[in-house]
Amino acid sequence: KAVAEKIAAGEVVERPASVVKELLENAIDAGAAALTLEIQNGGVRFIRVTDDGSGIPAEDVATAFLRHATSKVHTDGDLEAIGTLGFRGEALASVTAVSKVELITRTADELEGTRIALAGGEVLEQGPAGCPQGTTILVRDLFYNTPARMKFLKKDVTEGNAVRAVAERLALSHPEISLKFIKDGREELHTPGDGKLLSAVHAVLGRDFARDLLPVDYALGSVRITGFVLKPVSARANRNMQFFFLNGRLVKSRTAMAALEQAYKGSIMVGRFPGCVLHIALPPALVDVNVHPAKTEVRFADEHAVFEAVYYAVKNTIAEKDT
Ligand code: ADP
Ligand code: MG
């Protein structure tokens, strides 16, 4: 069983950044308004996420670490229309199988919180603990019991950068949440959580990028496109500055990228790239999210509709503002 757990864990837990992604998504699912992410040594030694969300009731704390223990899917219908980010109930079990975990949590109804400590998937201790409402999870010594996996980790700097990328995406996809990212004791990123995408873009991508953006708001059929694109005259982006979000989740979509580039055709100088932070809102039933949990590539039931929506959203914005 222990072996099976470790193999299954590998599907979700590849590196510190994948742990961070799962922990941040859990905090968002819990309705957090403010999150603090702290890492040391690229996250290999230490990852801590603190949220002010719902917390986990004492009687559910141990269960949350069991595989397929999700509180988020109750019926087959739920599976088809997934609104929350997590739905497999695998993350905590997988992380716990390959690290040392400590979690402290309290719901609004409870006077006292709960603390649980696990290592290698086994519960070491559990008991009451005083804490504010919300959840703090600490993950230490990732892959301490799977040396083969540890070997595949890159330098701390590289792992730390991958973690930062995850934090950036989250900050951009949830401007309503304040995110603080602390790396080796230094604050790297802090978004205000004021609900404005532009504030988040400013905090994440910098002042210069934020200054050269045009707002997008466009609907075509059941597809709504909002966000920002770079002015064609200042298209100094690279492909790392093309962010697409689908219903609040960062995705890779060849369709959306192609539509963006097509819309810019003729408007930008050779060798430059369009940049964007675009949110695509679609009824969940039109999205196939049931792909590998670690993959961000997304499929749409109607790729053509998404292409058209992105294309015209961008094209119209550029045309309005630049001629
Ligand atoms: P999933 O997110 O797919 O449901 P996870 O393994 O990530 O599965 O989490 C298991 C369960 O633990 C969740 O369904 C949720 O009930 C609870 N949980 C995990 N993290 C948090 C958190 N930060 N705040 C509140 N509940 C949480
Ligand atoms: Mg989850």
mmCIF file of C-alpha atoms and ligand atoms in Angstrom:
data_model
loop_
_atom_site.group_PDB
_atom_site.id
_atom_site.type_symbol
_atom_site.label_atom_id
_atom_site.label_comp_id
_atom_site.label_asym_id
_atom_site.label_seq_id
_atom_site.Cartn_x
_atom_site.Cartn_y
_atom_site.Cartn_z
ATOM 1 C CA LYS A 1 0.000 0.000 0.000
ATOM 2 C CA ALA A 2 2.785 2.403 0.901
ATOM 3 C CA VAL A 3 4.317 1.897 -2.549
ATOM 4 C CA ALA A 4 1.014 2.442 -4.319
ATOM 5 C CA GLU A 5 0.527 5.629 -2.305
ATOM 6 C CA LYS A 6 3.924 6.929 -3.330
ATOM 7 C CA ILE A 7 3.359 6.120 -7.004
ATOM 8 C CA ALA A 8 -0.042 7.774 -6.992
ATOM 9 C CA ALA A 9 1.476 10.744 -5.171
ATOM 10 C CA GLY A 10 3.886 11.247 -8.051
ATOM 11 C CA GLU A 11 1.020 12.096 -10.338
ATOM 12 C CA VAL A 12 0.096 15.152 -8.323
ATOM 13 C CA VAL A 13 3.391 15.976 -6.641
ATOM 14 C CA GLU A 14 6.209 16.555 -9.072
ATOM 15 C CA ARG A 15 8.030 19.395 -7.390
ATOM 16 C CA PRO A 16 7.465 22.115 -4.763
ATOM 17 C CA ALA A 17 5.516 24.214 -7.253
ATOM 18 C CA SER A 18 2.941 21.454 -7.703
ATOM 19 C CA VAL A 19 2.481 21.219 -3.925
ATOM 20 C CA VAL A 20 2.053 24.975 -3.719
ATOM 21 C CA LYS A 21 -0.521 24.926 -6.496
ATOM 22 C CA GLU A 22 -2.643 22.362 -4.682
ATOM 23 C CA LEU A 23 -2.376 24.117 -1.318
ATOM 24 C CA LEU A 24 -3.260 27.518 -2.742
ATOM 25 C CA GLU A 25 -6.203 26.045 -4.631
ATOM 26 C CA ASN A 26 -7.495 24.463 -1.442
ATOM 27 C CA ALA A 27 -7.290 27.805 0.323
ATOM 28 C CA ILE A 28 -9.213 29.463 -2.500
ATOM 29 C CA ASP A 29 -11.831 26.732 -2.448
ATOM 30 C CA ALA A 30 -12.181 27.424 1.279
ATOM 31 C CA GLY A 31 -13.184 31.001 0.471
ATOM 32 C CA ALA A 32 -10.052 32.693 1.746
ATOM 33 C CA ALA A 33 -9.741 36.467 1.337
ATOM 34 C CA ALA A 34 -6.066 36.605 2.259
ATOM 35 C CA LEU A 35 -3.305 34.054 1.771
ATOM 36 C CA THR A 36 0.285 33.965 2.827
ATOM 37 C CA LEU A 37 2.692 31.636 1.068
ATOM 38 C CA GLU A 38 6.110 31.148 2.525
ATOM 39 C CA ILE A 39 8.903 28.953 1.189
ATOM 40 C CA GLN A 40 12.482 28.150 2.046
ATOM 41 C CA ASN A 41 15.077 26.481 -0.170
ATOM 42 C CA GLY A 42 12.859 26.573 -3.231
ATOM 43 C CA GLY A 43 10.092 24.940 -1.220
ATOM 44 C CA VAL A 44 11.953 21.677 -0.821
ATOM 45 C CA ARG A 45 12.724 22.277 2.832
ATOM 46 C CA PHE A 46 9.660 24.322 3.797
ATOM 47 C CA ILE A 47 6.313 25.405 2.352
ATOM 48 C CA ARG A 48 3.694 27.109 4.489
ATOM 49 C CA VAL A 49 0.313 28.372 3.362
ATOM 50 C CA THR A 50 -1.890 30.311 5.758
ATOM 51 C CA ASP A 51 -5.456 31.187 4.857
ATOM 52 C CA ASP A 52 -8.427 32.835 6.527
ATOM 53 C CA GLY A 53 -10.947 30.536 4.870
ATOM 54 C CA SER A 54 -13.617 28.208 6.238
ATOM 55 C CA GLY A 55 -11.282 25.926 8.173
ATOM 56 C CA ILE A 56 -11.866 22.178 8.561
ATOM 57 C CA PRO A 57 -14.163 20.879 11.321
ATOM 58 C CA ALA A 58 -12.276 18.807 13.932
ATOM 59 C CA GLU A 59 -14.122 15.617 13.004
ATOM 60 C CA ASP A 60 -13.112 15.932 9.328
ATOM 61 C CA VAL A 61 -9.443 16.774 9.754
ATOM 62 C CA ALA A 62 -8.009 13.243 9.600
ATOM 63 C CA THR A 63 -10.349 12.265 6.760
ATOM 64 C CA ALA A 64 -9.147 15.154 4.601
ATOM 65 C CA PHE A 65 -5.800 13.358 4.262
ATOM 66 C CA LEU A 66 -7.289 10.157 2.865
ATOM 67 C CA ARG A 67 -7.147 9.539 -0.871
ATOM 68 C CA HIS A 68 -10.342 10.515 -2.654
ATOM 69 C CA ALA A 69 -11.538 12.326 0.438
ATOM 70 C CA THR A 70 -13.011 15.402 -1.135
ATOM 71 C CA SER A 71 -15.746 17.480 0.412
ATOM 72 C CA LYS A 72 -16.406 19.053 -2.962
ATOM 73 C CA VAL A 73 -18.108 16.432 -5.135
ATOM 74 C CA HIS A 74 -21.280 14.784 -3.925
ATOM 75 C CA THR A 75 -23.088 13.566 -7.036
ATOM 76 C CA ASP A 76 -22.288 12.605 -10.627
ATOM 77 C CA GLY A 77 -23.888 15.880 -11.638
ATOM 78 C CA ASP A 78 -21.315 17.718 -9.542
ATOM 79 C CA LEU A 79 -18.572 15.960 -11.465
ATOM 80 C CA GLU A 80 -19.888 17.271 -14.729
ATOM 81 C CA ALA A 81 -20.154 20.878 -13.631
ATOM 82 C CA ILE A 82 -17.109 21.453 -11.525
ATOM 83 C CA GLY A 83 -16.997 24.898 -10.022
ATOM 84 C CA THR A 84 -14.275 24.452 -7.438
ATOM 85 C CA LEU A 85 -10.618 24.012 -8.288
ATOM 86 C CA GLY A 86 -10.126 20.770 -6.415
ATOM 87 C CA PHE A 87 -12.331 17.811 -7.106
ATOM 88 C CA ARG A 88 -10.257 14.681 -6.926
ATOM 89 C CA GLY A 89 -9.526 14.584 -3.246
ATOM 90 C CA GLU A 90 -5.968 13.501 -3.970
ATOM 91 C CA ALA A 91 -3.815 16.468 -3.163
ATOM 92 C CA LEU A 92 -3.488 16.260 0.594
ATOM 93 C CA ALA A 93 -3.088 12.477 0.518
ATOM 94 C CA SER A 94 -0.406 12.736 -2.157
ATOM 95 C CA VAL A 95 1.526 15.531 -0.480
ATOM 96 C CA THR A 96 1.385 13.768 2.857
ATOM 97 C CA ALA A 97 2.712 10.523 1.359
ATOM 98 C CA VAL A 98 5.995 12.183 0.383
ATOM 99 C CA SER A 99 6.639 14.792 3.093
ATOM 100 C CA LYS A 100 6.163 15.801 6.705
ATOM 101 C CA VAL A 101 2.971 17.757 7.155
ATOM 102 C CA GLU A 102 1.508 19.785 9.956
ATOM 103 C CA LEU A 103 -1.921 21.378 9.704
ATOM 104 C CA ILE A 104 -3.688 23.694 12.109
ATOM 105 C CA THR A 105 -7.263 24.686 11.426
ATOM 106 C CA ARG A 106 -10.405 26.118 12.946
ATOM 107 C CA THR A 107 -13.895 26.801 11.633
ATOM 108 C CA ALA A 108 -15.977 29.816 12.653
ATOM 109 C CA ASP A 109 -18.277 27.636 14.812
ATOM 110 C CA GLU A 110 -15.521 26.063 16.856
ATOM 111 C CA LEU A 111 -14.046 27.527 20.021
ATOM 112 C CA GLU A 112 -10.956 25.440 19.642
ATOM 113 C CA GLY A 113 -8.978 24.474 16.575
ATOM 114 C CA THR A 114 -7.286 21.208 15.618
ATOM 115 C CA ARG A 115 -3.676 20.362 14.960
ATOM 116 C CA ILE A 116 -2.562 17.276 13.103
ATOM 117 C CA ALA A 117 0.928 16.092 12.240
ATOM 118 C CA LEU A 118 1.716 13.454 9.630
ATOM 119 C CA ALA A 119 4.800 12.002 7.999
ATOM 120 C CA GLY A 120 4.990 9.669 5.039
ATOM 121 C CA GLY A 121 1.212 9.377 5.040
ATOM 122 C CA GLU A 122 0.924 8.259 8.688
ATOM 123 C CA VAL A 123 -0.772 10.346 11.375
ATOM 124 C CA LEU A 124 1.742 11.057 14.144
ATOM 125 C CA GLU A 125 -0.448 13.119 16.421
ATOM 126 C CA GLN A 126 -3.727 14.965 16.482
ATOM 127 C CA GLY A 127 -5.259 17.183 19.120
ATOM 128 C CA PRO A 128 -6.854 20.500 20.002
ATOM 129 C CA ALA A 129 -4.964 23.722 19.350
ATOM 130 C CA GLY A 130 -5.632 27.405 19.717
ATOM 131 C CA CYS A 131 -5.626 29.254 16.384
ATOM 132 C CA PRO A 132 -7.489 31.888 14.382
ATOM 133 C CA GLN A 133 -10.216 30.879 11.939
ATOM 134 C CA GLY A 134 -8.769 29.358 8.793
ATOM 135 C CA THR A 135 -6.059 26.900 7.978
ATOM 136 C CA THR A 136 -2.295 26.826 8.109
ATOM 137 C CA ILE A 137 -0.540 23.955 6.424
ATOM 138 C CA LEU A 138 3.172 23.348 6.672
ATOM 139 C CA VAL A 139 4.933 20.926 4.349
ATOM 140 C CA ARG A 140 8.511 20.052 5.203
ATOM 141 C CA ASP A 141 11.222 17.935 3.597
ATOM 142 C CA LEU A 142 9.514 17.106 0.343
ATOM 143 C CA PHE A 143 10.478 13.674 -1.028
ATOM 144 C CA TYR A 144 12.428 12.840 2.139
ATOM 145 C CA ASN A 145 11.219 9.264 1.785
ATOM 146 C CA THR A 146 11.476 9.005 -2.003
ATOM 147 C CA PRO A 147 15.161 9.640 -2.825
ATOM 148 C CA ALA A 148 14.619 8.742 -6.488
ATOM 149 C CA ARG A 149 12.213 11.626 -6.854
ATOM 150 C CA MET A 150 14.403 13.971 -4.871
ATOM 151 C CA LYS A 151 17.117 13.467 -7.496
ATOM 152 C CA PHE A 152 14.939 15.020 -10.169
ATOM 153 C CA LEU A 153 14.568 18.295 -8.316
ATOM 154 C CA LYS A 154 16.416 21.223 -9.818
ATOM 155 C CA LYS A 155 18.428 23.835 -7.952
ATOM 156 C CA ASP A 156 16.589 25.708 -5.191
ATOM 157 C CA VAL A 157 16.589 28.857 -7.333
ATOM 158 C CA THR A 158 14.835 27.064 -10.175
ATOM 159 C CA GLU A 159 12.283 25.418 -7.901
ATOM 160 C CA GLY A 160 11.703 28.764 -6.196
ATOM 161 C CA ASN A 161 11.060 30.429 -9.557
ATOM 162 C CA ALA A 162 8.541 27.752 -10.461
ATOM 163 C CA VAL A 163 6.787 28.421 -7.151
ATOM 164 C CA ARG A 164 6.763 32.118 -7.906
ATOM 165 C CA ALA A 165 5.166 31.436 -11.286
ATOM 166 C CA VAL A 166 2.380 29.528 -9.550
ATOM 167 C CA ALA A 167 1.884 32.391 -7.084
ATOM 168 C CA GLU A 168 1.767 34.914 -9.937
ATOM 169 C CA ARG A 169 -0.865 32.968 -11.815
ATOM 170 C CA LEU A 170 -2.956 32.649 -8.740
ATOM 171 C CA ALA A 171 -2.653 36.349 -7.973
ATOM 172 C CA LEU A 172 -3.734 37.208 -11.514
ATOM 173 C CA SER A 173 -6.639 34.801 -11.531
ATOM 174 C CA HIS A 174 -7.989 36.028 -8.182
ATOM 175 C CA PRO A 175 -7.640 39.802 -7.848
ATOM 176 C CA GLU A 176 -10.187 39.620 -5.019
ATOM 177 C CA ILE A 177 -7.737 37.643 -2.900
ATOM 178 C CA SER A 178 -4.749 39.277 -1.274
ATOM 179 C CA LEU A 179 -1.676 37.122 -1.776
ATOM 180 C CA LYS A 180 1.588 37.555 0.001
ATOM 181 C CA PHE A 181 4.577 35.498 -1.104
ATOM 182 C CA ILE A 182 7.629 35.291 1.117
ATOM 183 C CA LYS A 183 10.747 33.526 -0.130
ATOM 184 C CA ASP A 184 13.615 32.788 2.236
ATOM 185 C CA GLY A 185 12.366 35.488 4.575
ATOM 186 C CA ARG A 186 11.912 38.170 1.902
ATOM 187 C CA GLU A 187 8.600 39.463 0.626
ATOM 188 C CA GLU A 188 8.550 38.815 -3.120
ATOM 189 C CA LEU A 189 5.016 39.648 -4.025
ATOM 190 C CA HIS A 190 2.014 41.220 -2.361
ATOM 191 C CA THR A 191 -1.254 41.848 -4.145
ATOM 192 C CA PRO A 192 -3.846 44.132 -2.531
ATOM 193 C CA GLY A 193 -6.866 41.880 -3.090
ATOM 194 C CA ASP A 194 -9.014 44.867 -4.018
ATOM 195 C CA GLY A 195 -10.826 42.933 -6.721
ATOM 196 C CA LYS A 196 -9.281 44.890 -9.576
ATOM 197 C CA LEU A 197 -7.397 42.841 -12.147
ATOM 198 C CA LEU A 198 -5.269 45.853 -12.991
ATOM 199 C CA SER A 199 -4.019 46.088 -9.393
ATOM 200 C CA ALA A 200 -2.982 42.455 -9.539
ATOM 201 C CA VAL A 201 -1.316 42.923 -12.945
ATOM 202 C CA HIS A 202 0.550 45.909 -11.564
ATOM 203 C CA ALA A 203 1.800 43.940 -8.561
ATOM 204 C CA VAL A 204 2.765 40.889 -10.596
ATOM 205 C CA LEU A 205 3.980 42.136 -13.974
ATOM 206 C CA GLY A 206 5.169 45.581 -13.018
ATOM 207 C CA ARG A 207 4.322 49.190 -13.681
ATOM 208 C CA ASP A 208 5.570 49.377 -17.291
ATOM 209 C CA PHE A 209 3.488 46.455 -18.416
ATOM 210 C CA ALA A 210 0.399 47.686 -16.568
ATOM 211 C CA ARG A 211 0.665 51.161 -18.113
ATOM 212 C CA ASP A 212 0.501 49.877 -21.686
ATOM 213 C CA LEU A 213 -2.661 47.854 -21.406
ATOM 214 C CA LEU A 214 -6.047 48.232 -23.027
ATOM 215 C CA PRO A 215 -9.137 46.966 -21.212
ATOM 216 C CA VAL A 216 -11.151 44.190 -22.859
ATOM 217 C CA ASP A 217 -14.771 43.353 -22.192
ATOM 218 C CA TYR A 218 -16.584 41.385 -24.842
ATOM 219 C CA ALA A 219 -19.248 38.727 -25.046
ATOM 220 C CA LEU A 220 -20.081 36.412 -27.906
ATOM 221 C CA GLY A 221 -22.812 33.846 -27.356
ATOM 222 C CA SER A 222 -22.153 32.209 -23.996
ATOM 223 C CA VAL A 223 -18.464 33.171 -24.014
ATOM 224 C CA ARG A 224 -17.362 36.313 -22.161
ATOM 225 C CA ILE A 225 -13.859 37.722 -22.481
ATOM 226 C CA THR A 226 -12.547 40.279 -19.991
ATOM 227 C CA GLY A 227 -9.139 41.561 -19.004
ATOM 228 C CA PHE A 228 -6.352 43.410 -20.761
ATOM 229 C CA VAL A 229 -4.229 43.291 -23.898
ATOM 230 C CA LEU A 230 -1.018 45.139 -24.605
ATOM 231 C CA LYS A 231 -1.223 48.067 -26.971
ATOM 232 C CA PRO A 232 0.114 46.943 -30.371
ATOM 233 C CA VAL A 233 2.545 49.883 -30.471
ATOM 234 C CA SER A 234 4.201 48.723 -27.294
ATOM 235 C CA ALA A 235 3.930 45.010 -27.802
ATOM 236 C CA ARG A 236 7.122 44.232 -25.952
ATOM 237 C CA ALA A 237 5.803 41.097 -24.369
ATOM 238 C CA ASN A 238 7.120 37.620 -24.770
ATOM 239 C CA ARG A 239 5.111 34.411 -24.734
ATOM 240 C CA ASN A 240 5.508 34.320 -20.961
ATOM 241 C CA MET A 241 3.297 37.354 -20.771
ATOM 242 C CA GLN A 242 0.259 35.748 -22.310
ATOM 243 C CA PHE A 243 -2.045 34.690 -19.539
ATOM 244 C CA PHE A 244 -5.348 32.999 -20.208
ATOM 245 C CA PHE A 245 -7.724 32.071 -17.461
ATOM 246 C CA LEU A 246 -10.739 29.881 -17.832
ATOM 247 C CA ASN A 247 -13.386 30.317 -15.175
ATOM 248 C CA GLY A 248 -10.757 31.484 -12.705
ATOM 249 C CA ARG A 249 -8.098 28.912 -13.517
ATOM 250 C CA LEU A 250 -4.940 29.485 -15.534
ATOM 251 C CA VAL A 251 -5.008 27.386 -18.678
ATOM 252 C CA LYS A 252 -3.003 26.700 -21.771
ATOM 253 C CA SER A 253 -5.077 26.859 -24.886
ATOM 254 C CA ARG A 254 -3.630 26.759 -28.352
ATOM 255 C CA THR A 255 -6.940 28.015 -29.614
ATOM 256 C CA ALA A 256 -6.858 31.131 -27.446
ATOM 257 C CA MET A 257 -3.197 31.827 -28.262
ATOM 258 C CA ALA A 258 -3.834 31.459 -31.981
ATOM 259 C CA ALA A 259 -6.836 33.786 -31.787
ATOM 260 C CA LEU A 260 -4.764 36.397 -29.948
ATOM 261 C CA GLU A 261 -1.934 36.326 -32.487
ATOM 262 C CA GLN A 262 -4.356 36.338 -35.376
ATOM 263 C CA ALA A 263 -6.101 39.412 -33.966
ATOM 264 C CA TYR A 264 -2.795 41.281 -33.726
ATOM 265 C CA LYS A 265 -1.703 40.335 -37.240
ATOM 266 C CA GLY A 266 -0.613 43.401 -39.134
ATOM 267 C CA SER A 267 -0.733 45.602 -36.027
ATOM 268 C CA ILE A 268 2.613 44.782 -34.468
ATOM 269 C CA MET A 269 6.183 44.860 -35.605
ATOM 270 C CA VAL A 270 7.929 41.694 -36.666
ATOM 271 C CA GLY A 271 9.642 39.972 -33.764
ATOM 272 C CA ARG A 272 7.306 41.358 -31.144
ATOM 273 C CA PHE A 273 4.577 39.501 -29.350
ATOM 274 C CA PRO A 274 1.196 40.423 -28.063
ATOM 275 C CA GLY A 275 0.740 40.292 -24.326
ATOM 276 C CA CYS A 276 -2.463 39.724 -22.445
ATOM 277 C CA VAL A 277 -4.203 38.817 -19.267
ATOM 278 C CA LEU A 278 -7.531 37.520 -20.464
ATOM 279 C CA HIS A 279 -10.264 35.799 -18.571
ATOM 280 C CA ILE A 280 -12.531 33.491 -20.512
ATOM 281 C CA ALA A 281 -15.846 32.839 -18.801
ATOM 282 C CA LEU A 282 -17.783 29.854 -20.072
ATOM 283 C CA PRO A 283 -20.580 27.704 -18.668
ATOM 284 C CA PRO A 284 -18.686 24.830 -16.933
ATOM 285 C CA ALA A 285 -20.556 22.244 -18.987
ATOM 286 C CA LEU A 286 -18.765 23.495 -22.136
ATOM 287 C CA VAL A 287 -15.321 22.759 -20.713
ATOM 288 C CA ASP A 288 -13.536 19.461 -20.445
ATOM 289 C CA VAL A 289 -11.621 19.829 -17.182
ATOM 290 C CA ASN A 290 -11.359 16.129 -16.561
ATOM 291 C CA VAL A 291 -7.787 15.991 -17.796
ATOM 292 C CA HIS A 292 -4.648 15.039 -15.864
ATOM 293 C CA PRO A 293 -4.589 17.012 -12.592
ATOM 294 C CA ALA A 294 -1.124 18.423 -13.226
ATOM 295 C CA LYS A 295 -1.832 19.552 -16.778
ATOM 296 C CA THR A 296 -3.165 22.966 -17.628
ATOM 297 C CA GLU A 297 -3.946 22.292 -21.286
ATOM 298 C CA VAL A 298 -7.659 22.645 -21.707
ATOM 299 C CA ARG A 299 -10.206 21.461 -24.244
ATOM 300 C CA PHE A 300 -13.405 23.237 -25.108
ATOM 301 C CA ALA A 301 -16.577 21.557 -26.264
ATOM 302 C CA ASP A 302 -16.704 24.276 -28.914
ATOM 303 C CA GLU A 303 -13.166 25.403 -29.782
ATOM 304 C CA HIS A 304 -14.439 27.513 -32.630
ATOM 305 C CA ALA A 305 -16.705 29.590 -30.383
ATOM 306 C CA VAL A 306 -13.784 30.325 -28.050
ATOM 307 C CA PHE A 307 -11.511 31.245 -30.961
ATOM 308 C CA GLU A 308 -14.074 33.670 -32.330
ATOM 309 C CA ALA A 309 -14.742 35.263 -28.950
ATOM 310 C CA VAL A 310 -11.051 35.839 -28.195
ATOM 311 C CA TYR A 311 -10.329 36.990 -31.730
ATOM 312 C CA TYR A 312 -13.082 39.592 -31.856
ATOM 313 C CA ALA A 313 -12.561 40.685 -28.265
ATOM 314 C CA VAL A 314 -8.932 41.518 -29.022
ATOM 315 C CA LYS A 315 -9.432 42.767 -32.555
ATOM 316 C CA ASN A 316 -12.196 45.177 -31.548
ATOM 317 C CA THR A 317 -10.207 46.481 -28.609
ATOM 318 C CA ILE A 318 -7.154 47.170 -30.730
ATOM 319 C CA ALA A 319 -9.185 48.771 -33.515
ATOM 320 C CA GLU A 320 -11.134 51.039 -31.161
ATOM 321 C CA LYS A 321 -8.154 52.368 -29.315
ATOM 322 C CA ASP A 322 -5.400 52.455 -31.875
ATOM 323 C CA THR A 323 -6.786 53.992 -35.039
HETATM 324 P P1 ADP B 1 -9.866 18.329 -3.019
HETATM 325 O O1 ADP B 1 -9.363 19.733 -2.945
HETATM 326 O O2 ADP B 1 -9.757 17.762 -4.393
HETATM 327 O O3 ADP B 1 -11.213 18.145 -2.396
HETATM 328 P P2 ADP B 1 -7.636 17.795 -1.284
HETATM 329 O O4 ADP B 1 -6.885 16.535 -0.999
HETATM 330 O O5 ADP B 1 -6.900 18.928 -1.875
HETATM 331 O O6 ADP B 1 -8.874 17.395 -2.189
HETATM 332 O O7 ADP B 1 -8.334 18.259 0.059
HETATM 333 C C1 ADP B 1 -9.162 17.360 0.760
HETATM 334 C C2 ADP B 1 -10.210 18.099 1.575
HETATM 335 O O8 ADP B 1 -9.590 18.787 2.661
HETATM 336 C C3 ADP B 1 -10.959 19.178 0.800
HETATM 337 O O9 ADP B 1 -12.057 18.637 0.102
HETATM 338 C C4 ADP B 1 -11.385 20.136 1.908
HETATM 339 O O10 ADP B 1 -12.582 19.672 2.509
HETATM 340 C C5 ADP B 1 -10.277 20.010 2.941
HETATM 341 N N1 ADP B 1 -9.289 21.115 2.859
HETATM 342 C C6 ADP B 1 -8.042 21.057 2.345
HETATM 343 N N2 ADP B 1 -7.397 22.233 2.453
HETATM 344 C C7 ADP B 1 -8.268 23.082 3.048
HETATM 345 C C8 ADP B 1 -8.205 24.470 3.450
HETATM 346 N N3 ADP B 1 -7.114 25.214 3.242
HETATM 347 N N4 ADP B 1 -9.308 24.996 4.042
HETATM 348 C C9 ADP B 1 -10.423 24.250 4.257
HETATM 349 N N5 ADP B 1 -10.537 22.947 3.910
HETATM 350 C C10 ADP B 1 -9.476 22.365 3.310
HETATM 351 MG MG MG B 2 -7.479 20.325 -3.431
#
